[in-house]
Coordinates of C-alpha atoms in Angstrom, one line a residue:
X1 CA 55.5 252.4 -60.5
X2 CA 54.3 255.1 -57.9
X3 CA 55.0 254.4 -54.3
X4 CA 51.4 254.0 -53.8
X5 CA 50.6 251.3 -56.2
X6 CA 53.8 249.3 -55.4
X7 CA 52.6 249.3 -51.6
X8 CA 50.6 246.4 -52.1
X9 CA 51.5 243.4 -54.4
X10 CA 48.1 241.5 -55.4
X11 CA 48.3 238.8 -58.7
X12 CA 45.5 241.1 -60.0
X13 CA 46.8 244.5 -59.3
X14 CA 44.7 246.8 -57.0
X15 CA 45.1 250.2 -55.8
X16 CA 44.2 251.0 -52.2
X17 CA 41.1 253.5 -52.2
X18 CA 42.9 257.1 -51.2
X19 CA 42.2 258.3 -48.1
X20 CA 41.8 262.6 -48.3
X21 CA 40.8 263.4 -44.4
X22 CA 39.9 261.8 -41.4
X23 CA 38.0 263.2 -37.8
X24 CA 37.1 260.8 -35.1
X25 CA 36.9 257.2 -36.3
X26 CA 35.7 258.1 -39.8
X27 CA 37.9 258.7 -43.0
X28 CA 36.7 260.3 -45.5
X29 CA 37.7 258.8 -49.1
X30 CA 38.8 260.5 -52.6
X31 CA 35.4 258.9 -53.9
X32 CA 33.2 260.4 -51.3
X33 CA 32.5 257.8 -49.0
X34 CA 32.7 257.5 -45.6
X35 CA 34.9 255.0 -43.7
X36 CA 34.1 253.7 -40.3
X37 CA 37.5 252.9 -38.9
X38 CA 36.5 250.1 -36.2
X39 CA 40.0 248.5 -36.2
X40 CA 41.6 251.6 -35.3
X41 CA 44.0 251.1 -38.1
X42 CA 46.0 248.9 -37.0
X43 CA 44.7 249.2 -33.2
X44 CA 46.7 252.4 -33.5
X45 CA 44.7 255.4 -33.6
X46 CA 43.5 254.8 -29.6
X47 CA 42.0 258.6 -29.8
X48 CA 40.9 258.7 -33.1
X49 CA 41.6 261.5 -35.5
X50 CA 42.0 265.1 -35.6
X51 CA 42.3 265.5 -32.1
X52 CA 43.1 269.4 -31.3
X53 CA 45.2 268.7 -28.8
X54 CA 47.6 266.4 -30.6
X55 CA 47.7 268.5 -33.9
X56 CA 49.0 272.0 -31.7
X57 CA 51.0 269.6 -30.0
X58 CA 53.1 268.5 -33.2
X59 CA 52.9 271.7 -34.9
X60 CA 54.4 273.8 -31.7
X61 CA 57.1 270.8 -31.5
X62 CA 58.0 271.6 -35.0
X63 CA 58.0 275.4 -34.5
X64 CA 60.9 274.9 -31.9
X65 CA 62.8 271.3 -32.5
X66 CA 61.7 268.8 -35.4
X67 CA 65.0 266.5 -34.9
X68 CA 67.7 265.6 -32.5
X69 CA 70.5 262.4 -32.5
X70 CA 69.6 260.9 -29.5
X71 CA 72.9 259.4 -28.6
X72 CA 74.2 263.3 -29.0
X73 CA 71.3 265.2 -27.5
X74 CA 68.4 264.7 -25.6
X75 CA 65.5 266.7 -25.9
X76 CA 62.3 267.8 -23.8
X77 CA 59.6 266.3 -25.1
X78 CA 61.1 262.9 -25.3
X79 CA 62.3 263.3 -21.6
X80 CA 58.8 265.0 -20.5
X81 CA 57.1 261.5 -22.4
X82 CA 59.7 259.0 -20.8
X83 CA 58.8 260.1 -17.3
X84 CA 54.5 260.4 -17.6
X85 CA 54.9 256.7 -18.5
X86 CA 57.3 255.4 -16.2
X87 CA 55.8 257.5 -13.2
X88 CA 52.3 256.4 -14.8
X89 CA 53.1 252.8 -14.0
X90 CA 55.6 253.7 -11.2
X91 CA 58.7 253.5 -10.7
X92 CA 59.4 250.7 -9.1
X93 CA 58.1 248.5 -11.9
X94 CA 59.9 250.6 -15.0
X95 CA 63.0 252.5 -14.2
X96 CA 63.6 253.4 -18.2
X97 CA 62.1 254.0 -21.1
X98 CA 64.0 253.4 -24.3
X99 CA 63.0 255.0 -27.8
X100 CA 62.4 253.6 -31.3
X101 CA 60.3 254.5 -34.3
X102 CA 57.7 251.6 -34.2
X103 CA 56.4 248.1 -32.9
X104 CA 58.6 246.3 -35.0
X105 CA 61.6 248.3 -33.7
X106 CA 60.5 248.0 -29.9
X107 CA 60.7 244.2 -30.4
X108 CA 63.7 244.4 -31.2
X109 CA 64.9 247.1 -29.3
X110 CA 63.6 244.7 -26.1
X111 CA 65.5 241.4 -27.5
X112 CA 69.0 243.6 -27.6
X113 CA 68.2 244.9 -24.3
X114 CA 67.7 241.8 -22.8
X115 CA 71.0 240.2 -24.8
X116 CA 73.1 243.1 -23.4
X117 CA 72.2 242.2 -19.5
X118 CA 73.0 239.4 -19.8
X119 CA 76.4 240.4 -21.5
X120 CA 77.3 243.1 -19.1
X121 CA 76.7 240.2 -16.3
X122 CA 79.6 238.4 -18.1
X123 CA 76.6 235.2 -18.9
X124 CA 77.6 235.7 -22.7
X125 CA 76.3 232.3 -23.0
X126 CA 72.9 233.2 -22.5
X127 CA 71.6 233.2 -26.6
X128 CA 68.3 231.4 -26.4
X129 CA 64.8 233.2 -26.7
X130 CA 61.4 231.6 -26.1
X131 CA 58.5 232.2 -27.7
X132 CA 55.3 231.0 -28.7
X133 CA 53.5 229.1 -31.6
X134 CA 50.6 231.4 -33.4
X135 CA 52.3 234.8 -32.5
X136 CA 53.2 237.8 -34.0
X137 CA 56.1 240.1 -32.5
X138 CA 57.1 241.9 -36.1
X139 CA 58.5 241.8 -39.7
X140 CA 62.0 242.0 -39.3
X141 CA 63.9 238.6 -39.8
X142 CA 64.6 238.9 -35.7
X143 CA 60.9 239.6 -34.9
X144 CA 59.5 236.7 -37.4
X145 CA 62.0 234.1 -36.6
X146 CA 61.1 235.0 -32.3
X147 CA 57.3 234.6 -33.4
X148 CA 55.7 231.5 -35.0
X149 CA 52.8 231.9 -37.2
X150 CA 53.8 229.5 -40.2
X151 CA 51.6 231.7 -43.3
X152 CA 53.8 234.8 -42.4
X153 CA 57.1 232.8 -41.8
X154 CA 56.7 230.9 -45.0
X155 CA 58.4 232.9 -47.5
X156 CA 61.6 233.2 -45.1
X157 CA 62.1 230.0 -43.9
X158 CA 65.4 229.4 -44.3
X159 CA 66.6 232.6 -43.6
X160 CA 65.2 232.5 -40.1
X161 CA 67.2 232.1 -37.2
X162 CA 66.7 228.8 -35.7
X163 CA 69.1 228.4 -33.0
X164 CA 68.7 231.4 -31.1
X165 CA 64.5 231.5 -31.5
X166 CA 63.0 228.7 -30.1
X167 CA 58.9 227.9 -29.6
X168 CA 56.4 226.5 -27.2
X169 CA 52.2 226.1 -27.1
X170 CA 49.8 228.7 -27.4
X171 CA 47.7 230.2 -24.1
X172 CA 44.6 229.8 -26.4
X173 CA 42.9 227.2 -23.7
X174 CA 39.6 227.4 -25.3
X175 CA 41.3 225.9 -28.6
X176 CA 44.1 223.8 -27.5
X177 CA 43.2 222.5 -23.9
X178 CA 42.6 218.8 -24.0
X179 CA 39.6 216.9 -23.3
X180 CA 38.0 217.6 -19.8
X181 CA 40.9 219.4 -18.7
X182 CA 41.0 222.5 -16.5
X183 CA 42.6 225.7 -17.1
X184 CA 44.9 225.6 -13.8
X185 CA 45.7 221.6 -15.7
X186 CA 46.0 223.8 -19.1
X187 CA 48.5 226.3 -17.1
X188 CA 50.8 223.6 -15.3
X189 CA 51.2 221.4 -18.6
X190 CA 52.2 224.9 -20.1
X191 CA 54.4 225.9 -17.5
X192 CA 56.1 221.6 -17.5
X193 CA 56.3 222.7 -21.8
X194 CA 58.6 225.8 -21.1
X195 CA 60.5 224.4 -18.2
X196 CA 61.1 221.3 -20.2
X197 CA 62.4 223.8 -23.2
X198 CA 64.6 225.2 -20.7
X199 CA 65.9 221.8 -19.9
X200 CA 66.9 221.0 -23.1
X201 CA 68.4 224.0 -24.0
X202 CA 70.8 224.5 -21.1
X203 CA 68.6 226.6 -18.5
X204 CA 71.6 229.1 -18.0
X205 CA 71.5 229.5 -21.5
X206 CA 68.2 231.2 -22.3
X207 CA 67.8 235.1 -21.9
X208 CA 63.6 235.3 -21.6
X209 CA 60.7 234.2 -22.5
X210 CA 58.5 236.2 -25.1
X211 CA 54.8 236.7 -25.4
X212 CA 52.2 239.0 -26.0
X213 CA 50.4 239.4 -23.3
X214 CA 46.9 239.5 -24.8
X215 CA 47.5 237.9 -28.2
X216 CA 46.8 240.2 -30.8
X217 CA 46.2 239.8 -35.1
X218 CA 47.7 235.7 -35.1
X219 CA 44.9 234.1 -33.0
X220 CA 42.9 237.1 -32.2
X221 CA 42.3 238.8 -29.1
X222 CA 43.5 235.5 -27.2
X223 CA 43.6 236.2 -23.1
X224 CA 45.2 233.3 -21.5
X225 CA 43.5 232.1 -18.4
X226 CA 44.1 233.5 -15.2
X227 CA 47.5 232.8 -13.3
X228 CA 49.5 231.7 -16.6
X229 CA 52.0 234.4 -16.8
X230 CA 53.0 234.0 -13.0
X231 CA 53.3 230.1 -14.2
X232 CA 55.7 231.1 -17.1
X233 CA 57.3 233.5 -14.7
X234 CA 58.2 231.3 -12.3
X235 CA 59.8 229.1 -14.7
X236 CA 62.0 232.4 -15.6
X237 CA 62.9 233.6 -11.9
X238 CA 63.8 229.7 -11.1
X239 CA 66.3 229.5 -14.1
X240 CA 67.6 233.6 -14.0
X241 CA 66.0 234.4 -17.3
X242 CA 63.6 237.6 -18.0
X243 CA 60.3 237.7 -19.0
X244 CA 59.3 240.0 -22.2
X245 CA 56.1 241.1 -22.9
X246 CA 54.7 242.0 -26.5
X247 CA 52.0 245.3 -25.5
X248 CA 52.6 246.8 -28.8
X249 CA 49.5 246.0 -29.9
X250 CA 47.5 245.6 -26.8
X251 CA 49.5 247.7 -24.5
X252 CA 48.6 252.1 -23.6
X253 CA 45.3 251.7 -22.6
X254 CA 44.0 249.2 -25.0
X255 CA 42.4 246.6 -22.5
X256 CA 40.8 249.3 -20.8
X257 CA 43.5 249.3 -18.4
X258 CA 47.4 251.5 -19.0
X259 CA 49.3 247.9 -19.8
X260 CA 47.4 244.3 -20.4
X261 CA 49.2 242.7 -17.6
X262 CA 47.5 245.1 -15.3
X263 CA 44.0 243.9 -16.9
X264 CA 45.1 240.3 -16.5
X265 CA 46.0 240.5 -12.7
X266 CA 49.4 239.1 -13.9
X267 CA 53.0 240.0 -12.8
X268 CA 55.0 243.2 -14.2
X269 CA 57.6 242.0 -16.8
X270 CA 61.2 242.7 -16.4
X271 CA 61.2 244.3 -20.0
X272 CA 57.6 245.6 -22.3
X273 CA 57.8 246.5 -25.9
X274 CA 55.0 249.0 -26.6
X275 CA 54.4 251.5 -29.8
X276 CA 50.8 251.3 -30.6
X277 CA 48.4 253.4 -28.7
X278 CA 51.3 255.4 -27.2
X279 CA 51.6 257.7 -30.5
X280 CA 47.9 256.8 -31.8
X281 CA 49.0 257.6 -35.3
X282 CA 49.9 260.8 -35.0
X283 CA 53.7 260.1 -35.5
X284 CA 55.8 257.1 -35.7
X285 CA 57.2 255.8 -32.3
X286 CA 58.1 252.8 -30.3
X287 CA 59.4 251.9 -26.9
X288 CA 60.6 249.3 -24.2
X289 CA 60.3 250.1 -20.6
X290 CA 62.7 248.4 -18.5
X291 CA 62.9 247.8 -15.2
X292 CA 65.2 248.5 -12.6
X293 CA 66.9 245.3 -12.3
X294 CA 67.7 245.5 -16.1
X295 CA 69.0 248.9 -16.4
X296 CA 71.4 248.0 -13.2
X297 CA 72.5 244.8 -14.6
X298 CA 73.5 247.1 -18.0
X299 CA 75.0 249.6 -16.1
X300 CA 77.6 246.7 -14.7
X301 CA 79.5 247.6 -18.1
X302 CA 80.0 250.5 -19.9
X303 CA 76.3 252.2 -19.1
X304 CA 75.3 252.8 -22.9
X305 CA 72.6 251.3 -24.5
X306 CA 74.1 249.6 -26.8
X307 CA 71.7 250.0 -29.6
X308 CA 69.7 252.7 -31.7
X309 CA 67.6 254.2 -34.6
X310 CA 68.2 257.2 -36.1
X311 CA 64.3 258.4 -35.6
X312 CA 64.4 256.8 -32.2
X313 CA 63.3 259.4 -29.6
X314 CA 61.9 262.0 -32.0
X315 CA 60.6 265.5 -30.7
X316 CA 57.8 265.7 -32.8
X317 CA 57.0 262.4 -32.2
X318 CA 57.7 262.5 -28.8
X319 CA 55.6 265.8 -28.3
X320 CA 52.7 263.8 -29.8
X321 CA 52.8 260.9 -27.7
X322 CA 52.6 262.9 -24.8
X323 CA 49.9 264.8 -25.8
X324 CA 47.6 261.8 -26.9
X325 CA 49.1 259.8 -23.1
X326 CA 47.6 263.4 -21.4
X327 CA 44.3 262.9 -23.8
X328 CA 43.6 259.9 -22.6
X329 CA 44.3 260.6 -18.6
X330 CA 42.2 264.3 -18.6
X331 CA 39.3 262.7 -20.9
X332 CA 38.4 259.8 -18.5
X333 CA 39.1 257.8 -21.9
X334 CA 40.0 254.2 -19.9
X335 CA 37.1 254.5 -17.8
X336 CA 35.0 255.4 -21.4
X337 CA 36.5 252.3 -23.8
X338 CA 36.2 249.9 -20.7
X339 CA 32.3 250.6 -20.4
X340 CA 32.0 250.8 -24.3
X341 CA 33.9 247.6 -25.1
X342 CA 31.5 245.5 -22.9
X343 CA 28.9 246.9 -24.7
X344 CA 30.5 245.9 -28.4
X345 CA 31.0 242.4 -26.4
X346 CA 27.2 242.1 -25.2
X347 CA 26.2 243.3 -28.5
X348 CA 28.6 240.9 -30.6
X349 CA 26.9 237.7 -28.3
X350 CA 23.3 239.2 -28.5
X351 CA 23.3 240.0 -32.2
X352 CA 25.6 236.4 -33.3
X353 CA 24.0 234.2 -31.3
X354 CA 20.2 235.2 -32.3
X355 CA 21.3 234.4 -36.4
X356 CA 19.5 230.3 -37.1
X357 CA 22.2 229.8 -39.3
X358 CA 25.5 232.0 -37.3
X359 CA 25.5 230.7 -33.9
X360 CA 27.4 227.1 -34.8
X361 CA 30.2 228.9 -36.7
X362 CA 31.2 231.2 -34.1
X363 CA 33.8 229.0 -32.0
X364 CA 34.5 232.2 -29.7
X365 CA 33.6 235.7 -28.3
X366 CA 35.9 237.3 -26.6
X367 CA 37.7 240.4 -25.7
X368 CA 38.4 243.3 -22.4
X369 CA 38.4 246.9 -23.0
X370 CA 38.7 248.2 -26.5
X371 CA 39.9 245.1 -28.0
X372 CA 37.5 242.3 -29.5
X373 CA 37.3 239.5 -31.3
X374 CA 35.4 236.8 -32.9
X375 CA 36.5 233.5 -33.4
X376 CA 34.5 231.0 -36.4
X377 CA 34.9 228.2 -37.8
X378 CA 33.9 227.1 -41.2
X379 CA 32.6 223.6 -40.2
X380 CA 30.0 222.5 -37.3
X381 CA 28.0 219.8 -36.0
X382 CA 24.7 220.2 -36.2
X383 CA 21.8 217.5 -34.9
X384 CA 24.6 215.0 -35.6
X385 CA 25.8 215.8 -39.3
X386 CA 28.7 217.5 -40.1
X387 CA 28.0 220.7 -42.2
X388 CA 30.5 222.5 -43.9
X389 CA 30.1 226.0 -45.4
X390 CA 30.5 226.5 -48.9
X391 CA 32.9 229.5 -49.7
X392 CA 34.5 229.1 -53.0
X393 CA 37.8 227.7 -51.6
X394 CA 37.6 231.5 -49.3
X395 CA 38.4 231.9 -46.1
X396 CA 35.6 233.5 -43.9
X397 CA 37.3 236.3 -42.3
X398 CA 38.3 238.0 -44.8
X399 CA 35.1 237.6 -46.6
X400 CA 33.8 239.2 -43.9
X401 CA 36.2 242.1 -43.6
X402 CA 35.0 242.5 -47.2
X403 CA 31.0 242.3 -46.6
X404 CA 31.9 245.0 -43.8
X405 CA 33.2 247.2 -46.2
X406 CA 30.7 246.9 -49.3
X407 CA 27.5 247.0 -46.7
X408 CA 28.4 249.4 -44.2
X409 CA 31.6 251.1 -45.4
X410 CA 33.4 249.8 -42.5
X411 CA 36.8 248.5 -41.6
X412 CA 38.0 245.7 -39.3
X413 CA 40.5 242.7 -39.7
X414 CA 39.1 240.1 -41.0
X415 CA 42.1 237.4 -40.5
X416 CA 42.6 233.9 -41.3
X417 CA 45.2 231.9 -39.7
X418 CA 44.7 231.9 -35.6
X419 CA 43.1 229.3 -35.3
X420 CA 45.3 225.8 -35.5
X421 CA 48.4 225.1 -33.9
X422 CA 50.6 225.5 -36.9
X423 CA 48.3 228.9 -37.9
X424 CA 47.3 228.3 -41.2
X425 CA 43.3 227.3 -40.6
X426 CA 40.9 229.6 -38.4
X427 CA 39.2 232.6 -38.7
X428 CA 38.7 235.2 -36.8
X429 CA 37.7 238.9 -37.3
X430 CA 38.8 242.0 -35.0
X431 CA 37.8 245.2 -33.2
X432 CA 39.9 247.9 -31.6
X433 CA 37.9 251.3 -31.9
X434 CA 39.1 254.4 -30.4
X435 CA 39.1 254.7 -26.6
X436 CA 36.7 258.0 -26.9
X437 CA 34.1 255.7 -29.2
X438 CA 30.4 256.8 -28.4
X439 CA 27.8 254.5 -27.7
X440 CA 26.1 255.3 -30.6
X441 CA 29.0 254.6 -32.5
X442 CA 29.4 251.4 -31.3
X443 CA 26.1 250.0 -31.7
X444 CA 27.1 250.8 -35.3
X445 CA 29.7 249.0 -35.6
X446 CA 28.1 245.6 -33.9
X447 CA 24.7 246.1 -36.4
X448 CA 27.0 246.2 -39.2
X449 CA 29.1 243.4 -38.0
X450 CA 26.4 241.1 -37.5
X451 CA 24.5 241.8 -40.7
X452 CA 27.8 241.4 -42.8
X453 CA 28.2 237.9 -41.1
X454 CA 25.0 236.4 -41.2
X455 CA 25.6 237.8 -45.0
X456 CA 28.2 235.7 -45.4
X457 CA 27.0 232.7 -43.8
X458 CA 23.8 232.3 -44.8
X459 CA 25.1 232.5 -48.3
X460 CA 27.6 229.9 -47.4
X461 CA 24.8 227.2 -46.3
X462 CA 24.0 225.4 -49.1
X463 CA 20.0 224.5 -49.2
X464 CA 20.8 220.6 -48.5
X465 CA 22.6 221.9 -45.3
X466 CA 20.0 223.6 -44.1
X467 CA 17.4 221.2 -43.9
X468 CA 19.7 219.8 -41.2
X469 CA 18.7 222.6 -39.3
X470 CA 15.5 221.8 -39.1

């Protein structure tokens, strides 16, 4: 079985179409069509395509230095890359930037680094992590077993680690604040749920608290209300622990701002895992950025990082990153995807909540920057009578993802499971498009978007159902 073929396991087996070239945000396909690439991927490629730039970048990288050890050698690119972004944010919030090959890896990379702070302080009995229910952080048994999402966890349980990884409530206010209650109410009954886990853990036994700070593919484009991560934070600074945030996937510009926190008016953590948008596609890399505490605490002992990959700081890769990071800066690109992504927000509310039949399935519309989502449920009340669409035991997103595809040739994620508290139920489909997206481009995307859902929907209503409308 080719490596292609075996790169997907379906009941039914299905070969991915074959992608031949690719220039902006459209791919063009072995078939002939051509692929509008809305999702970015995986919100990876933050600059699109075939950016000249990038490509001399990597091919003068290669000309010169493909690969060095890291522990053994250093190399320019990876040192020119490590101080744009630490200078980028400043200094004085990240002292370090470590290397890995991926978002996966950076988790990781970010759990180890905490682990070994706390070691080199001598509080070796600091072995607890926090994080959160409906999350994603990875797919190694670490990064699962940290995050909760019960359809992805499923086929591990078991296996996971239980003792170390430990969970508490979702920021999603919208879907799981209580009755009447207020999202500074919302914020202190989170804040009581994590210092209570603290409590019953042994509070000088946990080394951070997790999250992402703008929940990505698990509950879709979640932002927690204003204040929350200074709440959780305060909780951390009482009991010595660090705080960890998850950027990989929102993280390098996608919220329209260099990290999420900064978009969120939230406090700096102590260590950020971020991969994503700081390669764009163009090579495999990951990193944490540390802060100054953290590197000084590790530097009590022996001063190594204490951890590595053998791809982990890359020249080519490296060389790439800093190219796309100097893309973004000279091309205004923030400033573009901030003004762009309101638009795909206006457009998302204007076009879903004009569809008769639309508007009561979409629970939520929400998003900052290049990063989007839209929240639906498959059930409503309407003039008093519970109506339930009829999908062939389906889920709607990704019947959705699919009418997005046969209708307009486009791509999103179209992902069920962010929507309950033990993320099996809820649907919701996703949009991260490049940060250099044109207008044009965008009103694309949201005319294709619409028409696939009301598609989908309408064909979902049955004809009794809709004489409730009337």
């Amino acid at each position: 079985m080719s490596s292609l073929k075996s790169a997907v396991i379906h009941k039914t087996p299905v070969t991915p179409p074959l992608a031949v070239t690719a220039k902006g945000i459209r791919i063009y396909i072995e078939d002939g069509r051509e692929i509008i690439d809305a999702i970015g991927g995986a919100a990876v490629a933050c600059i699109g395509s075939g950016h000249p730039k990038v490509v001399e970048a990597i091919c003068e990288q290669a000309k010169k230095l493909q690969y060095t050890f890291h522990p053994q050698l250093t190399n320019e690119p990876t040192e020119l890359l490590s101080t744009y972004v630490t200078t980028k944010t400043g200094t004085d919030v990240f002292a370090y930037m470590g290397f890995a090959a991926g978002g996966t890896e950076a988790v990781e990379s970010a759990i180890k680094t905490a682990r070994q702070y706390f070691y080199e302080q001598g509080q070796t009995q600091r072995v607890h992590f926090i994080g959160r229910e409906v999350s994603y952080h990875g797919a190694s048994y670490g990064t699962i077993a940290l995050a909760y999402n019960t359809a992805r966890r499923a086929p591990y349980e078991g296996q996971l680690d239980t003792k170390t990884f430990h969970h508490v409530g979702s920021c999603h206010y919208k879907r799981f604040k209580t009755e009447g209650e207020s999202s500074e109410k919302f914020i202190e009954r989170r804040r009581q749920e994590l210092e209570a886990k603290f409590l019953e853990l042994g509070p000088d036994t946990v080394i951070a608290y997790v999250a992402e700070t703008i929940v990505g593919a698990s509950s879709g484009v979640v932002l927690p209300p204003t204040g929350y991560y200074a709440a959780m934070k305060s909780v951390c600074d009482k009991y010595g622990a660090l705080l960890i945030y998850d950027e990989v996937m929102c993280g390098m510009g996608r919220s329209g701002h260099y990290h999420a926190w900064q978009a969120l008016n939230e406090p700096a953590p102590d260590i950020q895992a971020i991969a994503k948008g700081l390669g764009a596609g163009y090579a495999p890399i990951g990193a944490i950025l540390a802060s100054k505490k953290v590197i000084d605490g590790m530097r009590a002992g022996p001063g190594v990082w204490q951890h590595g990959y053998t791809y982990q700081a890359h020249p080519i890769s490296s060389a790439a990153s800093l190219a796309v990071q100097q893309v973004i800066a000279e091309e205004g690109l923030l400033a573009n995807i901030q003004k762009q992504g309101a638009l795909l927000g206006r457009l998302l509310e204007e076009g879903l909540y004009s569809r008769r039949y639309v508007k009561p399935f979409v629970f939520d519309i929400r998003g900052v920057g290049g990063f989007w989502a839209v929240e639906f449920d498959s059930s409503a009340t309407i003039n008093n009578v519970e109506v339930t669409l009829a999908l062939g035991g389906k889920r709607l997103g990704p019947l959705i993802e699919a009418k997005c595809m046969q209708q307009g040739n486009m791509m999103i994620f179209g992902m069920s499971g962010g929507g309950s508290l033990d993320g099996t139920v809820g649907d919701h489909c996703m949009f991260a498009p490049a940060f250099n997206v044109t207008e044009d481009e965008i009103r694309l995307i949201a005319d294709i978007f619409v028409n696939a859902v009301e598609s989908v929907i309408d064909a979902g209503v049955t004809e009794t159902a809709k004489a409730v409308f009337a």
